[in-house]
Short mmCIF file of C-alpha atoms in Angstrom, two decimals:
data_model
loop_
_atom_site.label_atom_id
_atom_site.label_comp_id
_atom_site.label_asym_id
_atom_site.label_seq_id
_atom_site.Cartn_x
_atom_site.Cartn_y
_atom_site.Cartn_z
CA LYS U 10 37.13 9.55 -0.34
CA GLY U 11 35.30 8.09 -3.29
CA SER U 12 35.32 9.24 -6.87
CA GLU U 13 32.83 11.73 -8.26
CA ALA U 14 29.39 10.35 -9.10
CA ARG U 15 28.79 9.66 -12.77
CA PRO U 16 25.73 8.47 -14.67
CA PHE U 17 26.02 4.86 -15.77
CA PHE U 18 22.51 4.01 -17.00
CA SER U 19 19.41 6.02 -17.93
CA PRO U 20 16.26 3.89 -18.22
CA SER U 21 13.22 5.22 -20.05
CA GLY U 22 11.09 5.09 -16.89
CA PRO U 23 11.55 5.49 -13.13
CA ALA U 24 14.04 3.09 -11.50
CA HIS U 25 12.94 1.22 -8.36
CA PHE U 26 15.73 -1.19 -7.38
CA VAL U 27 19.50 -0.97 -7.83
CA ARG U 28 21.56 -4.03 -6.82
CA TRP U 29 25.35 -4.60 -7.14
CA SER U 30 26.68 -8.02 -8.09
CA ARG U 31 29.02 -9.51 -5.48
CA ASP U 32 32.04 -9.23 -7.80
CA GLY U 33 31.30 -5.56 -8.53
CA ARG U 34 31.16 -6.09 -12.31
CA HIS U 35 27.44 -5.53 -12.86
CA ILE U 36 24.53 -3.59 -11.45
CA ALA U 37 20.96 -4.88 -11.76
CA VAL U 38 18.40 -2.10 -12.15
CA ALA U 39 14.62 -2.52 -12.12
CA ALA U 40 12.89 0.25 -14.02
CA GLU U 41 9.33 1.00 -15.01
CA GLN U 42 8.56 0.72 -18.71
CA GLU U 43 5.41 1.48 -20.70
CA TRP U 44 2.06 0.86 -18.97
CA GLN U 45 3.78 0.18 -15.66
CA THR U 46 5.44 -2.97 -16.88
CA ASP U 47 8.80 -3.30 -15.14
CA GLY U 48 12.03 -4.60 -16.59
CA VAL U 49 15.33 -5.64 -15.00
CA PHE U 50 18.47 -4.36 -16.70
CA ILE U 51 21.83 -6.08 -16.14
CA VAL U 52 24.28 -3.22 -16.62
CA PRO U 53 28.01 -4.05 -17.02
CA LEU U 54 30.28 -1.42 -15.50
CA ASP U 55 32.80 -1.81 -18.32
CA GLY U 56 30.50 0.16 -20.62
CA SER U 57 29.23 -2.75 -22.73
CA PRO U 58 25.50 -2.86 -23.59
CA PRO U 59 23.07 -3.87 -20.82
CA ARG U 60 20.91 -6.98 -21.00
CA ARG U 61 17.20 -6.64 -20.37
CA ILE U 62 14.90 -9.08 -18.58
CA GLY U 63 11.30 -8.35 -19.51
CA GLY U 64 9.96 -4.83 -19.52
CA ASP U 65 7.50 -5.44 -22.33
CA ALA U 66 4.02 -6.85 -22.89
CA ALA U 67 5.36 -10.40 -22.75
CA LEU U 68 7.21 -10.26 -19.43
CA ASP U 69 7.22 -8.06 -16.35
CA ALA U 70 10.32 -8.27 -14.14
CA ASN U 71 11.16 -6.50 -10.87
CA GLN U 72 13.04 -6.80 -7.55
CA PRO U 73 16.35 -8.29 -8.75
CA ALA U 74 18.51 -10.30 -6.32
CA TRP U 75 22.01 -11.55 -7.23
CA SER U 76 23.10 -15.07 -6.37
CA PRO U 77 26.31 -15.27 -4.32
CA ASP U 78 28.25 -16.66 -7.31
CA ASN U 79 27.11 -13.74 -9.55
CA ALA U 80 25.81 -16.23 -12.13
CA LYS U 81 22.08 -15.75 -11.58
CA VAL U 82 19.56 -13.03 -10.79
CA ALA U 83 16.30 -13.89 -9.05
CA PHE U 84 13.38 -11.59 -9.81
CA SER U 85 9.62 -11.31 -9.39
CA SER U 86 7.14 -11.10 -12.26
CA ASN U 87 3.37 -10.57 -12.25
CA SER U 88 2.91 -11.52 -15.92
CA SER U 89 0.96 -14.66 -14.98
CA GLY U 90 -1.59 -12.65 -13.00
CA TRP U 91 0.21 -13.30 -9.69
CA SER U 92 3.74 -12.33 -8.74
CA GLN U 93 6.03 -15.32 -9.40
CA ILE U 94 9.75 -15.89 -8.78
CA GLY U 95 12.04 -16.48 -11.74
CA VAL U 96 15.80 -16.93 -11.99
CA TYR U 97 17.74 -15.46 -14.92
CA HIS U 98 20.95 -17.31 -15.86
CA LEU U 99 23.60 -14.91 -17.15
CA GLU U 100 25.49 -17.63 -19.01
CA ASP U 101 22.78 -18.39 -21.54
CA GLY U 102 19.92 -15.94 -20.84
CA ARG U 103 17.66 -18.78 -19.70
CA ILE U 104 14.81 -18.05 -17.26
CA GLU U 105 13.98 -20.73 -14.72
CA TRP U 106 10.59 -20.34 -13.04
CA LEU U 107 10.51 -21.41 -9.39
CA THR U 108 6.81 -20.76 -8.75
CA SER U 109 3.57 -20.81 -10.74
CA ASP U 110 0.82 -20.99 -8.10
CA GLU U 111 -1.62 -18.32 -6.96
CA GLY U 112 -0.44 -15.73 -4.45
CA ASP U 113 2.15 -12.95 -4.76
CA LYS U 114 5.78 -13.91 -4.15
CA ASN U 115 8.13 -10.93 -3.70
CA ASN U 116 11.42 -9.73 -2.20
CA ALA U 117 13.44 -12.86 -2.95
CA ILE U 118 16.82 -13.24 -1.21
CA TRP U 119 19.55 -15.90 -1.56
CA SER U 120 21.23 -17.81 1.24
CA GLU U 121 24.98 -17.26 1.49
CA ASP U 122 25.76 -20.69 -0.02
CA GLY U 123 23.25 -20.20 -2.86
CA THR U 124 21.29 -23.36 -2.03
CA ARG U 125 18.12 -21.67 -0.81
CA LEU U 126 15.90 -18.71 -1.60
CA ALA U 127 13.49 -16.96 0.75
CA TRP U 128 10.67 -14.64 -0.25
CA ILE U 129 7.48 -13.11 1.07
CA TYR U 130 4.29 -14.92 0.06
CA ASN U 131 1.17 -12.73 0.19
CA ARG U 132 -2.32 -14.01 -0.47
CA GLY U 133 -5.21 -11.78 0.50
CA GLU U 134 -5.00 -10.45 4.03
CA ALA U 135 -1.82 -12.18 5.28
CA ALA U 136 1.82 -12.61 4.26
CA TRP U 137 4.51 -15.00 5.44
CA VAL U 138 8.08 -16.09 4.71
CA GLU U 139 8.54 -19.05 2.40
CA ILE U 140 11.81 -20.97 1.91
CA ARG U 141 12.68 -22.86 -1.28
CA SER U 142 15.54 -25.30 -1.58
CA MET U 143 17.23 -26.03 -4.89
CA ASP U 144 15.55 -29.45 -5.01
CA GLY U 145 12.24 -27.61 -5.42
CA THR U 146 10.79 -28.15 -1.95
CA ARG U 147 9.03 -25.13 -0.43
CA ARG U 148 8.34 -24.54 3.23
CA LYS U 149 6.24 -21.91 4.99
CA VAL U 150 7.58 -20.23 8.12
CA GLN U 151 4.59 -20.67 10.40
CA THR U 152 3.26 -17.59 12.14
CA GLU U 153 -0.25 -16.64 13.15
CA ALA U 154 -2.19 -14.48 10.70
CA GLY U 155 -0.17 -11.33 10.17
CA PHE U 156 2.35 -9.77 7.80
CA ALA U 157 6.02 -10.64 7.33
CA PHE U 158 8.52 -8.39 5.53
CA TRP U 159 12.18 -8.22 4.43
CA PRO U 160 13.52 -11.75 4.93
CA THR U 161 17.28 -12.31 5.08
CA PHE U 162 19.36 -15.39 5.81
CA THR U 163 21.87 -15.44 8.63
CA LEU U 164 25.47 -15.78 7.48
CA ASP U 165 25.66 -19.42 8.64
CA GLY U 166 22.53 -20.25 6.62
CA LYS U 167 20.84 -21.92 9.61
CA SER U 168 18.11 -19.31 10.15
CA VAL U 169 16.15 -16.60 8.42
CA LEU U 170 15.46 -13.17 9.90
CA PHE U 171 12.34 -11.19 9.09
CA VAL U 172 10.07 -8.44 10.36
CA TYR U 173 6.60 -9.54 11.46
CA GLU U 174 3.47 -7.77 12.73
CA ASN U 175 -0.18 -8.53 13.43
CA PRO U 176 -3.18 -6.60 14.82
CA ARG U 177 -2.00 -7.17 18.41
CA GLN U 178 1.73 -6.79 17.84
CA PRO U 179 3.71 -3.95 16.20
CA PRO U 180 6.52 -4.77 13.75
CA ASP U 181 9.33 -6.69 15.40
CA LEU U 182 12.36 -8.71 14.37
CA TRP U 183 11.91 -12.50 14.38
CA LEU U 184 14.25 -15.42 13.78
CA ALA U 185 13.15 -18.77 12.32
CA ALA U 186 15.43 -21.82 12.59
CA LEU U 187 15.46 -23.74 9.31
CA ASP U 188 16.07 -27.18 10.80
CA ASP U 189 13.01 -27.38 13.05
CA GLY U 190 11.02 -24.20 12.25
CA ARG U 191 11.44 -22.87 15.79
CA LEU U 192 10.52 -19.18 16.06
CA ALA U 193 12.14 -16.60 18.33
CA GLN U 194 10.98 -13.01 18.77
CA LEU U 195 14.14 -10.87 19.03
CA THR U 196 12.62 -7.45 19.74
CA ASP U 197 9.50 -6.32 21.56
CA SER U 198 8.09 -2.99 20.43
CA LEU U 199 4.70 -3.17 22.18
CA PRO U 200 4.63 -0.39 24.81
CA ALA U 201 4.49 -1.64 28.38
CA GLU U 202 1.18 0.12 29.03
CA LEU U 203 -0.43 -1.93 26.24
CA LYS U 204 0.65 -5.33 27.56
CA GLY U 205 -2.48 -7.32 28.19
CA ALA U 206 -4.72 -4.91 26.28
CA GLU U 207 -7.74 -6.45 24.57
CA PHE U 208 -7.22 -5.49 20.94
CA VAL U 209 -10.08 -5.97 18.51
CA VAL U 210 -8.81 -8.49 15.95
CA PRO U 211 -10.38 -7.94 12.52
CA GLU U 212 -12.25 -10.54 10.55
CA VAL U 213 -12.26 -10.90 6.78
CA VAL U 214 -15.61 -10.09 5.18
CA THR U 215 -16.91 -9.67 1.66
CA PHE U 216 -19.72 -7.33 0.62
CA PRO U 217 -21.27 -6.27 -2.70
CA SER U 218 -20.14 -3.00 -4.26
CA LEU U 219 -22.68 -0.66 -5.82
CA ASP U 220 -22.44 -2.67 -9.07
CA GLY U 221 -22.59 -6.01 -7.24
CA THR U 222 -18.86 -6.86 -7.43
CA PRO U 223 -17.74 -8.71 -4.26
CA ILE U 224 -15.31 -6.55 -2.28
CA PRO U 225 -12.98 -8.01 0.40
CA ALA U 226 -12.51 -6.01 3.58
CA MET U 227 -11.23 -6.12 7.14
CA LEU U 228 -13.99 -5.67 9.71
CA TYR U 229 -13.17 -4.53 13.25
CA LYS U 230 -16.24 -5.35 15.34
CA PRO U 231 -15.93 -4.26 18.98
CA PRO U 232 -17.95 -5.95 21.71
CA GLY U 233 -21.51 -4.65 21.70
CA ALA U 234 -21.42 -3.37 18.12
CA GLY U 235 -24.95 -2.78 16.90
CA PRO U 236 -27.32 -0.57 14.93
CA ARG U 237 -26.64 2.46 17.17
CA SER U 238 -22.84 2.22 17.03
CA PRO U 239 -20.64 4.94 15.53
CA ALA U 240 -18.63 3.62 12.60
CA ALA U 241 -15.77 4.55 10.30
CA VAL U 242 -14.78 3.50 6.81
CA VAL U 243 -10.97 3.66 6.77
CA ILE U 244 -9.53 3.77 3.25
CA HIS U 245 -5.96 2.70 2.52
CA GLY U 246 -3.66 4.63 0.21
CA GLY U 247 -1.58 3.51 -2.71
CA PRO U 248 -3.90 2.77 -4.38
CA ASN U 249 -1.77 -0.33 -4.99
CA TRP U 250 -1.68 -1.45 -1.38
CA HIS U 251 -4.12 -3.19 0.93
CA LEU U 252 -5.13 -3.56 4.55
CA GLY U 253 -4.89 -6.96 6.18
CA TYR U 254 -3.69 -8.41 9.45
CA TYR U 255 -1.41 -5.45 10.12
CA TRP U 256 -0.57 -3.55 13.27
CA HIS U 257 -2.79 -0.48 12.82
CA PRO U 258 -2.89 1.62 16.01
CA PHE U 259 -5.24 4.25 14.53
CA ILE U 260 -7.90 1.67 13.66
CA SER U 261 -7.31 -0.17 16.93
CA HIS U 262 -7.97 3.04 18.85
CA LEU U 263 -11.23 3.69 16.98
CA ALA U 264 -12.38 0.16 17.74
CA SER U 265 -11.41 0.60 21.41
CA ARG U 266 -13.88 3.50 21.56
CA GLY U 267 -16.66 1.13 20.52
CA TRP U 268 -16.72 2.19 16.86
CA THR U 269 -17.26 -0.40 14.15
CA VAL U 270 -14.50 -0.03 11.56
CA ILE U 271 -14.36 -1.44 8.06
CA ALA U 272 -11.32 -1.19 5.78
CA PRO U 273 -12.24 -2.14 2.19
CA ASN U 274 -9.65 -3.57 -0.18
CA TYR U 275 -11.25 -1.79 -3.10
CA ARG U 276 -10.55 -2.43 -6.77
CA GLY U 277 -6.95 -1.37 -7.30
CA SER U 278 -5.66 -3.06 -4.13
CA THR U 279 -2.83 -5.57 -4.06
CA GLY U 280 -2.97 -9.07 -2.60
CA TYR U 281 -5.71 -10.47 -4.85
CA GLY U 282 -3.92 -10.83 -8.17
CA LEU U 283 -2.96 -8.52 -11.00
CA ALA U 284 -6.48 -8.29 -12.45
CA TRP U 285 -7.78 -6.84 -9.16
CA THR U 286 -4.85 -4.43 -8.85
CA ALA U 287 -5.47 -3.13 -12.38
CA ALA U 288 -9.26 -3.02 -12.04
CA ASN U 289 -9.40 0.71 -11.23
CA ARG U 290 -7.10 1.83 -14.04
CA TYR U 291 -8.91 4.69 -15.82
CA GLU U 292 -11.66 4.20 -13.21
CA MET U 293 -10.13 5.95 -10.21
CA GLY U 294 -12.62 8.03 -8.33
CA ARG U 295 -15.52 5.89 -9.58
CA LEU U 296 -15.15 2.13 -9.08
CA ASP U 297 -12.82 2.39 -6.08
CA ASN U 298 -15.04 5.15 -4.68
CA ASP U 299 -18.15 3.01 -5.09
CA ASP U 300 -16.47 0.10 -3.29
CA CYS U 301 -15.77 2.37 -0.29
CA ALA U 302 -19.27 3.83 -0.28
CA ALA U 303 -20.71 0.30 -0.39
CA ALA U 304 -18.67 -0.54 2.74
CA ALA U 305 -20.78 1.98 4.71
CA LEU U 306 -24.00 0.50 3.33
CA HIS U 307 -22.79 -2.96 4.34
CA LEU U 308 -22.35 -1.88 7.96
CA VAL U 309 -25.89 -0.48 8.08
CA ARG U 310 -27.35 -3.52 6.35
CA GLU U 311 -25.63 -5.85 8.85
CA GLY U 312 -26.86 -3.83 11.85
CA LEU U 313 -23.35 -2.75 12.85
CA ALA U 314 -23.64 1.02 12.51
CA ASP U 315 -25.95 3.96 13.04
CA PRO U 316 -26.58 5.28 9.48
CA LYS U 317 -26.34 8.84 10.83
CA LYS U 318 -22.97 8.28 12.53
CA ILE U 319 -20.58 6.99 9.86
CA ALA U 320 -17.24 8.68 9.21
CA VAL U 321 -14.95 8.28 6.21
CA THR U 322 -11.21 8.80 6.44
CA GLY U 323 -8.00 7.82 4.66
CA ARG U 324 -4.56 9.05 3.70
CA SER U 325 -2.99 9.78 0.28
CA HIS U 326 -5.17 7.96 -2.30
CA GLY U 327 -7.38 7.12 0.67
CA GLY U 328 -7.65 10.86 1.36
CA TYR U 329 -8.60 11.39 -2.28
CA LEU U 330 -11.29 8.70 -1.99
CA THR U 331 -12.49 10.27 1.26
CA MET U 332 -13.30 13.39 -0.73
CA THR U 333 -14.80 11.56 -3.73
CA CYS U 334 -17.07 9.75 -1.26
CA MET U 335 -18.10 13.04 0.33
CA THR U 336 -18.88 14.62 -3.05
CA ARG U 337 -20.41 11.60 -4.83
CA GLN U 338 -22.39 10.04 -1.95
CA PRO U 339 -22.74 12.95 0.51
CA GLU U 340 -25.83 11.43 2.15
CA LEU U 341 -23.80 8.56 3.65
CA TRP U 342 -21.36 10.51 5.80
CA ALA U 343 -21.58 12.33 9.12
CA VAL U 344 -17.98 13.57 8.98
CA GLY U 345 -14.78 13.06 7.00
CA SER U 346 -11.03 13.47 7.46
CA ALA U 347 -8.69 13.48 4.45
CA VAL U 348 -5.00 13.01 5.27
CA VAL U 349 -2.43 14.21 2.69
CA PRO U 350 -5.03 13.98 -0.10
CA PHE U 351 -4.94 15.16 -3.66
CA LEU U 352 -8.21 16.67 -4.85
CA ASN U 353 -7.51 17.91 -8.36
CA TRP U 354 -5.96 15.61 -10.96
CA PHE U 355 -4.75 18.57 -13.04
CA THR U 356 -2.85 20.51 -10.38
CA GLY U 357 -1.73 17.31 -8.66
CA HIS U 358 -0.17 16.20 -11.92
CA GLU U 359 1.33 19.59 -12.69
CA ASN U 360 3.03 19.87 -9.30
CA ALA U 361 4.20 16.24 -9.02
CA ARG U 362 7.66 14.78 -9.61
CA GLU U 363 8.35 13.38 -13.08
CA ASP U 364 7.99 9.75 -11.98
CA LEU U 365 4.61 10.50 -10.41
CA GLN U 366 3.44 12.30 -13.55
CA TYR U 367 4.38 9.14 -15.45
CA TRP U 368 2.18 7.14 -13.06
CA ASP U 369 -0.76 9.52 -13.56
CA ILE U 370 -0.67 9.17 -17.35
CA ASN U 371 -0.35 5.37 -17.19
CA ASN U 372 -3.37 5.12 -14.90
CA MET U 373 -5.69 7.95 -15.95
CA GLY U 374 -4.54 8.94 -19.43
CA ASP U 375 -3.20 12.24 -20.71
CA PRO U 376 -4.62 15.39 -19.08
CA GLU U 377 -5.45 16.91 -22.47
CA THR U 378 -6.90 13.93 -24.33
CA HIS U 379 -8.66 12.68 -21.16
CA HIS U 380 -9.66 16.12 -19.88
CA ASP U 381 -13.28 15.24 -19.16
CA LEU U 382 -12.27 12.12 -17.20
CA TRP U 383 -9.75 14.05 -15.10
CA TYR U 384 -12.32 16.76 -14.39
CA GLU U 385 -15.09 14.32 -13.45
CA ARG U 386 -12.82 12.42 -11.05
CA SER U 387 -11.48 15.52 -9.29
CA PRO U 388 -13.54 16.14 -6.11
CA PHE U 389 -12.24 19.71 -5.93
CA PHE U 390 -14.72 20.74 -8.65
CA PHE U 391 -17.69 19.28 -6.73
CA LEU U 392 -17.18 20.58 -3.21
CA ASP U 393 -20.64 22.16 -3.30
CA LYS U 394 -22.01 18.62 -2.89
CA VAL U 395 -20.40 18.15 0.55
CA ARG U 396 -22.90 18.07 3.43
CA ALA U 397 -20.76 17.13 6.46
CA PRO U 398 -17.77 18.59 8.34
CA VAL U 399 -14.39 17.95 6.68
CA GLN U 400 -10.86 17.92 8.07
CA PHE U 401 -7.72 18.24 5.92
CA ILE U 402 -4.33 17.13 7.29
CA CYS U 403 -1.34 18.06 5.12
CA GLY U 404 2.44 18.24 4.99
CA GLU U 405 3.89 21.58 3.98
CA ASN U 406 6.40 20.04 1.56
CA ASP U 407 4.33 17.20 0.09
CA PRO U 408 5.68 16.40 -3.42
CA ARG U 409 2.77 14.10 -4.34
CA CYS U 410 -0.34 15.69 -2.93
CA PRO U 411 0.27 19.44 -2.79
CA PRO U 412 -1.20 21.15 0.30
CA SER U 413 -2.34 24.04 -1.88
CA GLU U 414 -5.28 21.90 -3.03
CA SER U 415 -6.43 21.26 0.55
CA ILE U 416 -5.94 24.93 1.45
CA GLU U 417 -8.14 25.99 -1.47
CA ALA U 418 -10.73 23.33 -0.67
CA HIS U 419 -10.82 24.37 2.99
CA GLU U 420 -11.42 28.01 2.02
CA LYS U 421 -14.07 27.05 -0.52
CA LEU U 422 -15.96 24.88 1.98
CA GLN U 423 -15.89 27.67 4.55
CA ALA U 424 -17.32 30.05 1.94
CA LEU U 425 -20.08 27.51 1.30
CA GLY U 426 -20.88 27.35 5.01
CA ILE U 427 -19.57 23.77 5.46
CA PRO U 428 -17.53 23.26 8.67
CA SER U 429 -13.91 22.64 7.68
CA GLU U 430 -10.62 22.29 9.56
CA LEU U 431 -7.14 22.56 8.05
CA LEU U 432 -3.99 21.23 9.76
CA LEU U 433 -0.75 22.08 7.95
CA TYR U 434 2.44 20.58 9.39
CA LYS U 435 5.57 22.60 8.66
CA GLY U 436 8.56 20.78 7.22
CA GLU U 437 6.62 17.54 6.63
CA GLY U 438 6.21 15.76 3.31
CA HIS U 439 3.81 13.05 2.16
CA GLY U 440 4.72 10.75 5.04
CA PHE U 441 5.31 12.59 8.31
CA LEU U 442 8.74 12.01 9.88
CA LYS U 443 8.60 13.79 13.23
CA LEU U 444 7.07 11.58 15.92
CA GLU U 445 5.35 14.53 17.59
CA ASN U 446 3.59 15.39 14.31
CA ILE U 447 2.56 11.78 13.68
CA ILE U 448 1.00 11.61 17.15
CA ASP U 449 -0.54 15.07 17.00
CA SER U 450 -2.15 14.49 13.59
CA ASP U 451 -3.67 11.16 14.66
CA VAL U 452 -4.95 12.61 17.94
CA LYS U 453 -6.54 15.56 16.17
CA ARG U 454 -8.04 13.31 13.52
CA VAL U 455 -9.72 11.18 16.21
CA GLU U 456 -10.92 14.29 18.06
CA PHE U 457 -12.43 15.77 14.90
CA LEU U 458 -14.31 12.57 14.06
CA ALA U 459 -15.39 11.95 17.66
CA LYS U 460 -16.83 15.44 18.01
CA VAL U 461 -19.51 14.38 15.52
CA LEU U 462 -19.84 10.63 16.08
CA GLU U 463 -19.92 10.75 19.88
CA SER U 464 -22.10 13.84 20.27
#
């Protein structure tokens, strides 16, 4: 039996990472500060005042990782415009920067002897493991274009474990030997019935947004794609996330049906530097919307889609952008499916957890002082503009995107004579947990889109 829980530290903003030192004397806490700048707090358990690394306009700090000797804390910081790795020395408060180049370096981890660090290096559409020795040499763990996650050293320090996926391979555990770089796949999650399947591997493309800004995207072009092909614009959530060389069975299935699919990494996405990630701040529902709408125009312009058979779909912030697209550029879409969307900034904010309310204000201002902006960017108030069938997929207990908004929107669209379907999954939250519901919602999403695009 342990002792009763007691509060030991109360940061001013939401905490993201909590890490014990090996000797049990300190806890490192990463917490959000003003304007989404993060700080790392070194909190002594003897009650003495904590030390702070960053958390202000001068320095962002996140993702703390203790060295085995408890003398140093590695962390990531995006203050340079890309996420870099620094090391904070507890003895004198000195910060030693290990990287300064372009590309986001995150999730640093120490080897057991403290002589190496590993982290994930993400640049654009791919991410890989990188190893740094204390002499400053850096080495990439070679994999084909894909995404690596969660590196950790083996106890003997001879290898590094990580999770890796690509468009043909679901996430699996891999082992890389540090002496010769030899790779070994330890698990195989690809279902037997998909062995040998011809997956459509995406290509990286760039197209102009409505204001001319170049937008990166992943293009899935099935064999025979042409000007009469059905197509879908698939919008990622976050918004601080992106789509790259991931395993994405939903998109792969659409492409297997002969649909051209484009997944834009709109302004606000990660992977392209801090300026790009922050580019939709106070502009959500406009600039990011326009980037997604321009993706559909790009497909038509390139002769890859029938302009009368283009769907738009996405989940979370992607579901929100699905509905802004359908209300702001209704002429572009034949059908839409919004998965766990929010539609009304006001009610979404009112019903959200405190940390999510904090995020809203940092990205779209205060609901009172920025009332007109919140109203203009809420597709719920413009549903009369919708011209195509809409599907809403929601979790009953969603703390971020309340299903009540989708229920109201569904009823309003029906009253307007617009075909609308509502799927409400009992007991589910923002991310569905029951496998049967995950499968059922994806199957029904495809069926709803196909009913229009394949008619």
